[in-house]
Amino acid sequence: MTDLDKWIIKMREEDKSINTIESYKGDVIQFMNFIEKEPEEITKEDILKYKEYLALNEMSVKSANRKYISVNSFFSFLQTELEKDVQMRIKKDKIQNQEYLEEMLAKEDFENLVQVASSYNDYRAVAIFNTLFYTGMRISEALQLKTTDISNDVVVIKGKGSKHRNVFIPQKLKSILNTYMIYRLPCKSDALFTGKKGPINRKTVDAIIKKYAAIAGISMTKAHAHNFRHLYCLTLIEKGLTIDTVADLAGHSNINTTRIYTRKTKNQLLDTINDL
């Protein structure tokens, strides 16, 4: 019997609900699969990487904190019930109701990234940057794209929570992707974005973004795939689209997520005040 099985039995004995047990179990399995270490070997760096992973997947603070509670519960069980040397705990994040947006990737930053990648003849990077911006896809969604998709005006993708939605492919993006296909490395896979060994993953995309952000002099705090999605939503809001429409285009299940983009950044608010 595994330690996880013993923990589940303990929760059943404590009369926790089936839903709670399944949620806790799923959270711990996800965490352990990501870390790929024994609980006794987990370090602070591992915890930080896990938190960054959740952030890149656009996990809300509330949802992330629930996962931390699950993992901490498991760790406590290992330490107190099984007497294992598991000292590490995950500190919960504060939930803040800010009246302004954090500083995010600006349109100028996006254009600089594309320009720098173009100067290196990195057609794949150019294609990735433009795909993330012009479609607003999550990186997990963009990596689902197939080479046959680029000829379509609309692509059906599997989004967050296994929900399917329509994503529009604008003509400008089609042109960029067609150029990329000319230089794409030969590959047996039909995945759109590939490398020498086949389809690329999230870590590769993140490394590509950080590489060109460093060259372009863009802050590393902005150098994440999900910031292209933020820029997409913010641009649509600024162009006058309704919140409902932007929520549909972005695949937000909660309209309050979209409502965030109606706020201004701190610098924008300061500029407004300084213009008084």
PDB file of C-alpha atoms in Angstrom:
ATOM      1  CA  MET A   1       0.000   0.000   0.000  1.00  0.00           C
ATOM      2  CA  THR A   2       1.406   3.401  -0.975  1.00  0.00           C
ATOM      3  CA  ASP A   3       1.649   6.408   1.320  1.00  0.00           C
ATOM      4  CA  LEU A   4      -1.009   8.081  -0.831  1.00  0.00           C
ATOM      5  CA  ASP A   5      -3.385   5.145  -0.256  1.00  0.00           C
ATOM      6  CA  LYS A   6      -2.779   5.354   3.493  1.00  0.00           C
ATOM      7  CA  TRP A   7      -3.538   9.075   3.439  1.00  0.00           C
ATOM      8  CA  ILE A   8      -6.793   8.476   1.555  1.00  0.00           C
ATOM      9  CA  ILE A   9      -7.857   5.873   4.118  1.00  0.00           C
ATOM     10  CA  LYS A  10      -7.075   8.376   6.879  1.00  0.00           C
ATOM     11  CA  MET A  11      -9.278  11.013   5.214  1.00  0.00           C
ATOM     12  CA  ARG A  12     -12.116   8.505   4.897  1.00  0.00           C
ATOM     13  CA  GLU A  13     -11.793   7.753   8.598  1.00  0.00           C
ATOM     14  CA  GLU A  14     -12.104  11.492   9.242  1.00  0.00           C
ATOM     15  CA  ASP A  15     -15.403  11.451   7.280  1.00  0.00           C
ATOM     16  CA  LYS A  16     -14.196  13.824   4.599  1.00  0.00           C
ATOM     17  CA  SER A  17     -16.533  13.982   1.619  1.00  0.00           C
ATOM     18  CA  ILE A  18     -15.863  11.965  -1.529  1.00  0.00           C
ATOM     19  CA  ASN A  19     -15.438  15.196  -3.522  1.00  0.00           C
ATOM     20  CA  THR A  20     -12.898  16.534  -1.031  1.00  0.00           C
ATOM     21  CA  ILE A  21     -10.901  13.312  -1.062  1.00  0.00           C
ATOM     22  CA  GLU A  22     -10.878  13.171  -4.869  1.00  0.00           C
ATOM     23  CA  SER A  23      -9.843  16.834  -5.112  1.00  0.00           C
ATOM     24  CA  TYR A  24      -7.036  16.408  -2.560  1.00  0.00           C
ATOM     25  CA  LYS A  25      -5.879  13.205  -4.229  1.00  0.00           C
ATOM     26  CA  GLY A  26      -5.842  14.826  -7.705  1.00  0.00           C
ATOM     27  CA  ASP A  27      -3.929  17.847  -6.426  1.00  0.00           C
ATOM     28  CA  VAL A  28      -1.250  15.703  -4.783  1.00  0.00           C
ATOM     29  CA  ILE A  29      -0.861  13.425  -7.810  1.00  0.00           C
ATOM     30  CA  GLN A  30      -0.468  16.453 -10.082  1.00  0.00           C
ATOM     31  CA  PHE A  31       2.107  17.954  -7.715  1.00  0.00           C
ATOM     32  CA  MET A  32       4.139  14.757  -7.360  1.00  0.00           C
ATOM     33  CA  ASN A  33       4.080  14.120 -11.123  1.00  0.00           C
ATOM     34  CA  PHE A  34       5.393  17.625 -11.698  1.00  0.00           C
ATOM     35  CA  ILE A  35       8.125  17.491  -9.033  1.00  0.00           C
ATOM     36  CA  GLU A  36       9.231  13.910  -9.776  1.00  0.00           C
ATOM     37  CA  LYS A  37      10.930  13.574  -6.385  1.00  0.00           C
ATOM     38  CA  GLU A  38      10.248  11.872  -3.099  1.00  0.00           C
ATOM     39  CA  PRO A  39       8.584  14.220  -0.557  1.00  0.00           C
ATOM     40  CA  GLU A  40      11.706  14.127   1.647  1.00  0.00           C
ATOM     41  CA  GLU A  41      13.815  15.446  -1.252  1.00  0.00           C
ATOM     42  CA  ILE A  42      11.656  18.428  -2.226  1.00  0.00           C
ATOM     43  CA  THR A  43      13.353  21.828  -2.008  1.00  0.00           C
ATOM     44  CA  LYS A  44      12.206  25.438  -1.946  1.00  0.00           C
ATOM     45  CA  GLU A  45      13.301  25.730  -5.578  1.00  0.00           C
ATOM     46  CA  ASP A  46      10.963  22.854  -6.478  1.00  0.00           C
ATOM     47  CA  ILE A  47       8.088  24.664  -4.774  1.00  0.00           C
ATOM     48  CA  LEU A  48       8.839  27.887  -6.650  1.00  0.00           C
ATOM     49  CA  LYS A  49       8.922  26.015  -9.968  1.00  0.00           C
ATOM     50  CA  TYR A  50       5.552  24.453  -9.156  1.00  0.00           C
ATOM     51  CA  LYS A  51       4.058  27.853  -8.331  1.00  0.00           C
ATOM     52  CA  GLU A  52       5.425  29.246 -11.603  1.00  0.00           C
ATOM     53  CA  TYR A  53       3.931  26.269 -13.448  1.00  0.00           C
ATOM     54  CA  LEU A  54       0.477  27.032 -12.015  1.00  0.00           C
ATOM     55  CA  ALA A  55       0.866  30.715 -12.896  1.00  0.00           C
ATOM     56  CA  LEU A  56       1.806  29.848 -16.489  1.00  0.00           C
ATOM     57  CA  ASN A  57      -1.369  27.792 -16.668  1.00  0.00           C
ATOM     58  CA  GLU A  58      -3.322  30.871 -15.534  1.00  0.00           C
ATOM     59  CA  MET A  59      -4.370  29.232 -12.292  1.00  0.00           C
ATOM     60  CA  SER A  60      -6.207  31.694 -10.065  1.00  0.00           C
ATOM     61  CA  VAL A  61      -4.723  32.444  -6.651  1.00  0.00           C
ATOM     62  CA  LYS A  62      -7.757  30.883  -4.997  1.00  0.00           C
ATOM     63  CA  SER A  63      -7.442  27.641  -6.981  1.00  0.00           C
ATOM     64  CA  ALA A  64      -3.676  27.497  -6.452  1.00  0.00           C
ATOM     65  CA  ASN A  65      -4.109  27.951  -2.706  1.00  0.00           C
ATOM     66  CA  ARG A  66      -6.529  25.024  -2.639  1.00  0.00           C
ATOM     67  CA  LYS A  67      -3.865  22.862  -4.249  1.00  0.00           C
ATOM     68  CA  TYR A  68      -1.319  24.021  -1.668  1.00  0.00           C
ATOM     69  CA  ILE A  69      -3.717  23.019   1.128  1.00  0.00           C
ATOM     70  CA  SER A  70      -4.050  19.551  -0.402  1.00  0.00           C
ATOM     71  CA  VAL A  71      -0.293  19.049  -0.715  1.00  0.00           C
ATOM     72  CA  ASN A  72       0.377  20.412   2.773  1.00  0.00           C
ATOM     73  CA  SER A  73      -2.223  18.050   4.195  1.00  0.00           C
ATOM     74  CA  PHE A  74      -0.437  15.115   2.579  1.00  0.00           C
ATOM     75  CA  PHE A  75       2.951  16.335   3.847  1.00  0.00           C
ATOM     76  CA  SER A  76       1.581  16.716   7.385  1.00  0.00           C
ATOM     77  CA  PHE A  77       0.231  13.162   7.237  1.00  0.00           C
ATOM     78  CA  LEU A  78       3.620  11.831   6.138  1.00  0.00           C
ATOM     79  CA  GLN A  79       5.341  13.673   8.966  1.00  0.00           C
ATOM     80  CA  THR A  80       2.935  13.065  11.850  1.00  0.00           C
ATOM     81  CA  GLU A  81       1.398   9.697  11.002  1.00  0.00           C
ATOM     82  CA  LEU A  82       4.221   7.969   9.126  1.00  0.00           C
ATOM     83  CA  GLU A  83       7.059   9.802  10.911  1.00  0.00           C
ATOM     84  CA  LYS A  84       8.796  10.746   7.689  1.00  0.00           C
ATOM     85  CA  ASP A  85      11.210  13.662   7.494  1.00  0.00           C
ATOM     86  CA  VAL A  86       9.017  15.950   5.423  1.00  0.00           C
ATOM     87  CA  GLN A  87       9.631  19.501   6.578  1.00  0.00           C
ATOM     88  CA  MET A  88       8.601  21.380   3.436  1.00  0.00           C
ATOM     89  CA  ARG A  89       5.281  23.223   3.264  1.00  0.00           C
ATOM     90  CA  ILE A  90       3.841  25.443   0.533  1.00  0.00           C
ATOM     91  CA  LYS A  91       3.007  28.947   1.668  1.00  0.00           C
ATOM     92  CA  LYS A  92      -0.356  30.200   0.430  1.00  0.00           C
ATOM     93  CA  ASP A  93      -0.463  33.269  -1.794  1.00  0.00           C
ATOM     94  CA  LYS A  94      -2.269  36.411  -0.738  1.00  0.00           C
ATOM     95  CA  ILE A  95      -5.460  37.262  -2.617  1.00  0.00           C
ATOM     96  CA  GLN A  96      -5.374  40.948  -3.448  1.00  0.00           C
ATOM     97  CA  ASN A  97      -8.170  42.989  -4.978  1.00  0.00           C
ATOM     98  CA  GLN A  98      -6.101  45.447  -6.958  1.00  0.00           C
ATOM     99  CA  GLU A  99      -7.704  48.425  -8.621  1.00  0.00           C
ATOM    100  CA  TYR A 100      -5.164  48.361 -11.422  1.00  0.00           C
ATOM    101  CA  LEU A 101      -3.478  45.816 -13.676  1.00  0.00           C
ATOM    102  CA  GLU A 102       0.035  44.608 -13.019  1.00  0.00           C
ATOM    103  CA  GLU A 103       2.490  45.859 -15.622  1.00  0.00           C
ATOM    104  CA  MET A 104       2.167  43.443 -18.520  1.00  0.00           C
ATOM    105  CA  LEU A 105       3.530  42.866 -21.990  1.00  0.00           C
ATOM    106  CA  ALA A 106       2.823  46.001 -24.025  1.00  0.00           C
ATOM    107  CA  LYS A 107       2.155  46.114 -27.756  1.00  0.00           C
ATOM    108  CA  GLU A 108       5.572  47.745 -28.169  1.00  0.00           C
ATOM    109  CA  ASP A 109       7.174  44.821 -26.296  1.00  0.00           C
ATOM    110  CA  PHE A 110       5.415  42.349 -28.572  1.00  0.00           C
ATOM    111  CA  GLU A 111       6.594  44.195 -31.684  1.00  0.00           C
ATOM    112  CA  ASN A 112      10.160  44.290 -30.323  1.00  0.00           C
ATOM    113  CA  LEU A 113      10.117  40.545 -29.679  1.00  0.00           C
ATOM    114  CA  VAL A 114       8.951  39.870 -33.224  1.00  0.00           C
ATOM    115  CA  GLN A 115      11.523  42.270 -34.680  1.00  0.00           C
ATOM    116  CA  VAL A 116      14.419  40.708 -32.758  1.00  0.00           C
ATOM    117  CA  ALA A 117      13.363  37.139 -33.620  1.00  0.00           C
ATOM    118  CA  SER A 118      13.043  38.201 -37.271  1.00  0.00           C
ATOM    119  CA  SER A 119      16.565  39.641 -37.237  1.00  0.00           C
ATOM    120  CA  TYR A 120      17.800  36.177 -36.225  1.00  0.00           C
ATOM    121  CA  ASN A 121      15.706  34.568 -38.991  1.00  0.00           C
ATOM    122  CA  ASP A 122      13.915  32.565 -36.295  1.00  0.00           C
ATOM    123  CA  TYR A 123      10.711  31.971 -38.231  1.00  0.00           C
ATOM    124  CA  ARG A 124       9.396  29.564 -35.610  1.00  0.00           C
ATOM    125  CA  ALA A 125       9.714  32.137 -32.826  1.00  0.00           C
ATOM    126  CA  VAL A 126       8.025  34.772 -35.001  1.00  0.00           C
ATOM    127  CA  ALA A 127       5.190  32.324 -35.711  1.00  0.00           C
ATOM    128  CA  ILE A 128       4.772  31.444 -32.040  1.00  0.00           C
ATOM    129  CA  PHE A 129       4.716  35.065 -30.861  1.00  0.00           C
ATOM    130  CA  ASN A 130       2.166  36.065 -33.492  1.00  0.00           C
ATOM    131  CA  THR A 131      -0.007  32.995 -32.871  1.00  0.00           C
ATOM    132  CA  LEU A 132      -0.204  33.715 -29.148  1.00  0.00           C
ATOM    133  CA  PHE A 133      -1.049  37.381 -29.730  1.00  0.00           C
ATOM    134  CA  TYR A 134      -3.428  37.175 -32.702  1.00  0.00           C
ATOM    135  CA  THR A 135      -5.447  34.241 -31.323  1.00  0.00           C
ATOM    136  CA  GLY A 136      -5.217  34.782 -27.566  1.00  0.00           C
ATOM    137  CA  MET A 137      -4.626  31.057 -27.143  1.00  0.00           C
ATOM    138  CA  ARG A 138      -3.231  29.573 -23.992  1.00  0.00           C
ATOM    139  CA  ILE A 139       0.151  27.994 -24.707  1.00  0.00           C
ATOM    140  CA  SER A 140      -1.332  24.527 -24.129  1.00  0.00           C
ATOM    141  CA  GLU A 141      -3.888  25.317 -26.831  1.00  0.00           C
ATOM    142  CA  ALA A 142      -1.375  26.722 -29.319  1.00  0.00           C
ATOM    143  CA  LEU A 143       0.715  23.578 -29.018  1.00  0.00           C
ATOM    144  CA  GLN A 144      -2.321  21.555 -30.128  1.00  0.00           C
ATOM    145  CA  LEU A 145      -2.305  23.200 -33.559  1.00  0.00           C
ATOM    146  CA  LYS A 146      -1.659  21.019 -36.588  1.00  0.00           C
ATOM    147  CA  THR A 147      -0.079  22.015 -39.890  1.00  0.00           C
ATOM    148  CA  THR A 148      -3.468  21.542 -41.576  1.00  0.00           C
ATOM    149  CA  ASP A 149      -5.085  24.118 -39.276  1.00  0.00           C
ATOM    150  CA  ILE A 150      -3.380  27.149 -40.785  1.00  0.00           C
ATOM    151  CA  SER A 151      -5.545  27.099 -43.904  1.00  0.00           C
ATOM    152  CA  ASN A 152      -8.737  27.424 -41.832  1.00  0.00           C
ATOM    153  CA  ASP A 153     -10.449  30.610 -40.728  1.00  0.00           C
ATOM    154  CA  VAL A 154     -11.636  28.952 -37.516  1.00  0.00           C
ATOM    155  CA  VAL A 155      -9.989  26.184 -35.493  1.00  0.00           C
ATOM    156  CA  VAL A 156     -11.742  24.120 -32.838  1.00  0.00           C
ATOM    157  CA  ILE A 157      -9.411  23.553 -29.895  1.00  0.00           C
ATOM    158  CA  LYS A 158      -9.610  21.822 -26.543  1.00  0.00           C
ATOM    159  CA  GLY A 159      -9.294  24.526 -23.916  1.00  0.00           C
ATOM    160  CA  LYS A 160      -9.161  24.759 -20.150  1.00  0.00           C
ATOM    161  CA  GLY A 161     -11.336  22.226 -18.345  1.00  0.00           C
ATOM    162  CA  SER A 162     -11.518  20.053 -21.498  1.00  0.00           C
ATOM    163  CA  LYS A 163     -13.961  22.538 -23.041  1.00  0.00           C
ATOM    164  CA  HIS A 164     -13.909  23.012 -26.798  1.00  0.00           C
ATOM    165  CA  ARG A 165     -14.113  26.435 -28.391  1.00  0.00           C
ATOM    166  CA  ASN A 166     -13.647  28.171 -31.720  1.00  0.00           C
ATOM    167  CA  VAL A 167     -10.497  30.198 -32.311  1.00  0.00           C
ATOM    168  CA  PHE A 168     -10.286  32.585 -35.251  1.00  0.00           C
ATOM    169  CA  ILE A 169      -7.161  32.655 -37.435  1.00  0.00           C
ATOM    170  CA  PRO A 170      -6.802  36.159 -38.952  1.00  0.00           C
ATOM    171  CA  GLN A 171      -5.392  36.560 -42.458  1.00  0.00           C
ATOM    172  CA  LYS A 172      -2.251  38.331 -41.223  1.00  0.00           C
ATOM    173  CA  LEU A 173      -1.434  35.354 -38.996  1.00  0.00           C
ATOM    174  CA  LYS A 174      -2.050  32.906 -41.853  1.00  0.00           C
ATOM    175  CA  SER A 175       0.546  34.728 -43.928  1.00  0.00           C
ATOM    176  CA  ILE A 176       3.091  34.548 -41.092  1.00  0.00           C
ATOM    177  CA  LEU A 177       2.412  30.849 -40.537  1.00  0.00           C
ATOM    178  CA  ASN A 178       2.718  30.078 -44.244  1.00  0.00           C
ATOM    179  CA  THR A 179       6.158  31.709 -44.225  1.00  0.00           C
ATOM    180  CA  TYR A 180       7.118  29.652 -41.179  1.00  0.00           C
ATOM    181  CA  MET A 181       6.037  26.444 -42.945  1.00  0.00           C
ATOM    182  CA  ILE A 182       8.596  27.103 -45.692  1.00  0.00           C
ATOM    183  CA  TYR A 183      11.403  26.963 -43.122  1.00  0.00           C
ATOM    184  CA  ARG A 184       9.880  24.437 -40.687  1.00  0.00           C
ATOM    185  CA  LEU A 185      12.201  21.495 -40.065  1.00  0.00           C
ATOM    186  CA  PRO A 186      11.107  18.241 -41.749  1.00  0.00           C
ATOM    187  CA  CYS A 187       9.146  16.239 -39.209  1.00  0.00           C
ATOM    188  CA  LYS A 188       6.939  13.153 -39.182  1.00  0.00           C
ATOM    189  CA  SER A 189       4.616  14.844 -36.707  1.00  0.00           C
ATOM    190  CA  ASP A 190       1.738  16.978 -37.987  1.00  0.00           C
ATOM    191  CA  ALA A 191       2.124  19.336 -35.011  1.00  0.00           C
ATOM    192  CA  LEU A 192       2.554  22.915 -36.197  1.00  0.00           C
ATOM    193  CA  PHE A 193       5.343  23.876 -33.822  1.00  0.00           C
ATOM    194  CA  THR A 194       8.183  21.368 -33.871  1.00  0.00           C
ATOM    195  CA  GLY A 195      11.910  21.042 -33.248  1.00  0.00           C
ATOM    196  CA  LYS A 196      14.583  18.556 -34.234  1.00  0.00           C
ATOM    197  CA  LYS A 197      13.007  15.831 -32.076  1.00  0.00           C
ATOM    198  CA  GLY A 198       9.359  16.488 -32.865  1.00  0.00           C
ATOM    199  CA  PRO A 199       6.643  18.625 -31.250  1.00  0.00           C
ATOM    200  CA  ILE A 200       7.962  21.225 -28.817  1.00  0.00           C
ATOM    201  CA  ASN A 201       6.599  21.664 -25.300  1.00  0.00           C
ATOM    202  CA  ARG A 202       5.734  24.512 -22.954  1.00  0.00           C
ATOM    203  CA  LYS A 203       9.264  24.724 -21.520  1.00  0.00           C
ATOM    204  CA  THR A 204      10.733  25.201 -24.992  1.00  0.00           C
ATOM    205  CA  VAL A 205       8.309  28.026 -25.759  1.00  0.00           C
ATOM    206  CA  ASP A 206       9.084  29.684 -22.424  1.00  0.00           C
ATOM    207  CA  ALA A 207      12.817  29.447 -23.169  1.00  0.00           C
ATOM    208  CA  ILE A 208      12.298  30.999 -26.618  1.00  0.00           C
ATOM    209  CA  ILE A 209      10.340  33.908 -25.137  1.00  0.00           C
ATOM    210  CA  LYS A 210      12.947  34.527 -22.428  1.00  0.00           C
ATOM    211  CA  LYS A 211      15.784  34.366 -24.974  1.00  0.00           C
ATOM    212  CA  TYR A 212      14.389  37.120 -27.174  1.00  0.00           C
ATOM    213  CA  ALA A 213      13.074  39.153 -24.243  1.00  0.00           C
ATOM    214  CA  ALA A 214      16.640  39.286 -22.893  1.00  0.00           C
ATOM    215  CA  ILE A 215      17.986  40.392 -26.266  1.00  0.00           C
ATOM    216  CA  ALA A 216      15.231  42.998 -26.644  1.00  0.00           C
ATOM    217  CA  GLY A 217      15.789  44.317 -23.121  1.00  0.00           C
ATOM    218  CA  ILE A 218      12.298  43.335 -21.938  1.00  0.00           C
ATOM    219  CA  SER A 219      11.790  42.576 -18.260  1.00  0.00           C
ATOM    220  CA  MET A 220      11.791  38.859 -17.414  1.00  0.00           C
ATOM    221  CA  THR A 221       8.612  39.420 -15.380  1.00  0.00           C
ATOM    222  CA  LYS A 222       6.851  40.023 -18.697  1.00  0.00           C
ATOM    223  CA  ALA A 223       8.534  37.153 -20.530  1.00  0.00           C
ATOM    224  CA  HIS A 224       5.837  34.494 -20.212  1.00  0.00           C
ATOM    225  CA  ALA A 225       3.525  32.951 -22.788  1.00  0.00           C
ATOM    226  CA  HIS A 226       0.357  33.885 -20.897  1.00  0.00           C
ATOM    227  CA  ASN A 227       1.264  37.594 -21.187  1.00  0.00           C
ATOM    228  CA  PHE A 228       0.580  37.426 -24.934  1.00  0.00           C
ATOM    229  CA  ARG A 229      -2.943  36.284 -24.040  1.00  0.00           C
ATOM    230  CA  HIS A 230      -3.284  39.194 -21.628  1.00  0.00           C
ATOM    231  CA  LEU A 231      -2.196  41.583 -24.381  1.00  0.00           C
ATOM    232  CA  TYR A 232      -4.750  40.020 -26.757  1.00  0.00           C
ATOM    233  CA  CYS A 233      -7.603  40.585 -24.300  1.00  0.00           C
ATOM    234  CA  LEU A 234      -6.477  44.085 -23.401  1.00  0.00           C
ATOM    235  CA  THR A 235      -6.157  45.046 -27.085  1.00  0.00           C
ATOM    236  CA  LEU A 236      -9.683  43.823 -27.850  1.00  0.00           C
ATOM    237  CA  ILE A 237     -11.081  45.773 -24.893  1.00  0.00           C
ATOM    238  CA  GLU A 238      -9.257  48.910 -26.072  1.00  0.00           C
ATOM    239  CA  LYS A 239     -10.715  48.416 -29.567  1.00  0.00           C
ATOM    240  CA  GLY A 240     -14.186  48.666 -28.079  1.00  0.00           C
ATOM    241  CA  LEU A 241     -15.350  45.047 -27.991  1.00  0.00           C
ATOM    242  CA  THR A 242     -17.777  44.222 -25.204  1.00  0.00           C
ATOM    243  CA  ILE A 243     -16.645  42.212 -22.212  1.00  0.00           C
ATOM    244  CA  ASP A 244     -19.011  39.392 -23.194  1.00  0.00           C
ATOM    245  CA  THR A 245     -17.463  39.187 -26.666  1.00  0.00           C
ATOM    246  CA  VAL A 246     -13.894  39.198 -25.350  1.00  0.00           C
ATOM    247  CA  ALA A 247     -14.800  36.527 -22.785  1.00  0.00           C
ATOM    248  CA  ASP A 248     -16.146  34.319 -25.589  1.00  0.00           C
ATOM    249  CA  LEU A 249     -13.091  34.885 -27.779  1.00  0.00           C
ATOM    250  CA  ALA A 250     -10.676  34.190 -24.941  1.00  0.00           C
ATOM    251  CA  GLY A 251     -12.600  31.209 -23.612  1.00  0.00           C
ATOM    252  CA  HIS A 252     -13.058  32.682 -20.144  1.00  0.00           C
ATOM    253  CA  SER A 253     -15.672  30.710 -18.220  1.00  0.00           C
ATOM    254  CA  ASN A 254     -15.931  33.520 -15.656  1.00  0.00           C
ATOM    255  CA  ILE A 255     -16.590  36.994 -17.060  1.00  0.00           C
ATOM    256  CA  ASN A 256     -14.919  38.536 -13.999  1.00  0.00           C
ATOM    257  CA  THR A 257     -11.627  37.232 -15.392  1.00  0.00           C
ATOM    258  CA  THR A 258     -12.222  39.301 -18.512  1.00  0.00           C
ATOM    259  CA  ARG A 259     -13.391  42.317 -16.521  1.00  0.00           C
ATOM    260  CA  ILE A 260      -9.849  42.708 -15.192  1.00  0.00           C
ATOM    261  CA  TYR A 261      -8.779  44.033 -18.588  1.00  0.00           C
ATOM    262  CA  THR A 262     -11.099  47.026 -18.335  1.00  0.00           C
ATOM    263  CA  ARG A 263      -8.795  48.389 -15.648  1.00  0.00           C
ATOM    264  CA  LYS A 264      -5.747  50.477 -16.388  1.00  0.00           C
ATOM    265  CA  THR A 265      -2.176  49.640 -15.411  1.00  0.00           C
ATOM    266  CA  LYS A 266      -0.545  51.529 -12.551  1.00  0.00           C
ATOM    267  CA  ASN A 267       1.559  53.560 -15.005  1.00  0.00           C
ATOM    268  CA  GLN A 268      -1.550  54.458 -17.015  1.00  0.00           C
ATOM    269  CA  LEU A 269      -3.279  55.660 -13.856  1.00  0.00           C
ATOM    270  CA  LEU A 270      -0.220  57.713 -12.899  1.00  0.00           C
ATOM    271  CA  ASP A 271      -0.120  59.260 -16.385  1.00  0.00           C
ATOM    272  CA  THR A 272      -3.800  60.202 -16.048  1.00  0.00           C
ATOM    273  CA  ILE A 273      -3.188  61.832 -12.666  1.00  0.00           C
ATOM    274  CA  ASN A 274      -0.106  63.673 -13.912  1.00  0.00           C
ATOM    275  CA  ASP A 275      -2.118  65.099 -16.812  1.00  0.00           C
ATOM    276  CA  LEU A 276      -4.581  66.801 -14.452  1.00  0.00           C
TER     277      LEU A 276
END
